[in-house]
C-alpha angles and dihedrals in degrees: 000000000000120000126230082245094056103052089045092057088046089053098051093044087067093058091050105046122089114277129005152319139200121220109197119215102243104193099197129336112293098060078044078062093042109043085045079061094067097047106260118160103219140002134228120193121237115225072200110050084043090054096048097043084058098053106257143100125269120257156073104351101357088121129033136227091251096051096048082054094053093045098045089055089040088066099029084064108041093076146004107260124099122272128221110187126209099229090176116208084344091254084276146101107182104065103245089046090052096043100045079072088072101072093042092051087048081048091062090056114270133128098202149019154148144261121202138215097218111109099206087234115110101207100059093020100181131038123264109261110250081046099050087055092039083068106041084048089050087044084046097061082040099060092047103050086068113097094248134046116273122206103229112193117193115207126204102205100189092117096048093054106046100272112113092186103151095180098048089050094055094044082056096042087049096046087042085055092050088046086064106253116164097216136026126216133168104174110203105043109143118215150012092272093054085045097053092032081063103042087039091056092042135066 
């Protein structure tokens, strides 16, 4: 049977050969199952997928904190590939809080997974800037105080939330790096120029 450890090495290994890798979204076991049957490497979980396999639409509080737990380890355990959970903005605002999310999701069974910088509240969508690093710095020691070594992934959420502000995404994506996340992501960029604007600004 594969250690914790061991997926967590394998996991991080993707992220440092040459290339890429996909990482297909599982939404309970049995697509974990399924997608390990193709040959993917690793797996990520979907709040959406989970939402919507549960009947509801996606969005702030759709899903709770409990659910996303059950469902991370549902799909940690139903094969042997490493896991990566979308832990969305960590059920948190204040950045303790946010990052105390982090070992109960590696108690469930992952060996990786992100923290956003989207708020759920549609009015101030993303975080302000000092407090979105502030979280990703607090998921960060976190992540490192586990005994293996979590794969912690930092999202700046601007595109997904109606802000195409190229230059703020990449001043997050930079001080998220600083702070010591693993891996980058900012979901909703456009186009091939955004693309290579983001991976050319970050490590």
């Amino acid at each position: 049977m594969t250690t914790q450890q061991e997926k967590a090495t394998a996991f991080r290994a993707l992220h440092e050969r040459a290339g890429v890798f996909i990482i297909p979204n599982a939404w309970d076991a049995g697509s974990a199952k399924l997608l390990a049957s193709l040959g993917f490497e690793a797996l990520a979980s979907t709040s959406l997928g989970l939402a919507n396999a549960l009947g509801r639409v996606d969005g702030e509080g759709a899903v709770s904190r409990g659910e996303l737990l059950a469902n991370c380890e549902q799909i940690a355990q139903a094969t042997p590939l490493p896991v990566s959970a979308d832990l969305e903005n960590c059920y948190a605002h204040e950045p303790r809080a946010a990052a105390a999310l982090i070992p109960l999701a590696a108690q469930a069974g992952v060996v990786g997974g992100s923290i956003e910088d989207a708020t759920g509240d549609e009015a101030r969508p993303i975080y302000d800037f000092a407090l979105a690093v502030e979280r990703v710095h607090a998921a960060v020691e976190a992540a490192r105080s586990l005994p293996f070594a979590f794969v912690l992934t930092a999202r700046a959420d601007n595109f997904m939330h109606g802000r195409r502000d190229l230059d703020d995404t990449i001043r997050r994506l930079q001080a998220f790096e600083k702070a010591g996340a693993d891996v980058l992501y900012a979901p909703g960029l456009r186009d091939l120029a955004a693309i290579r604007a983001v991976v050319a600004a970050v490590g």
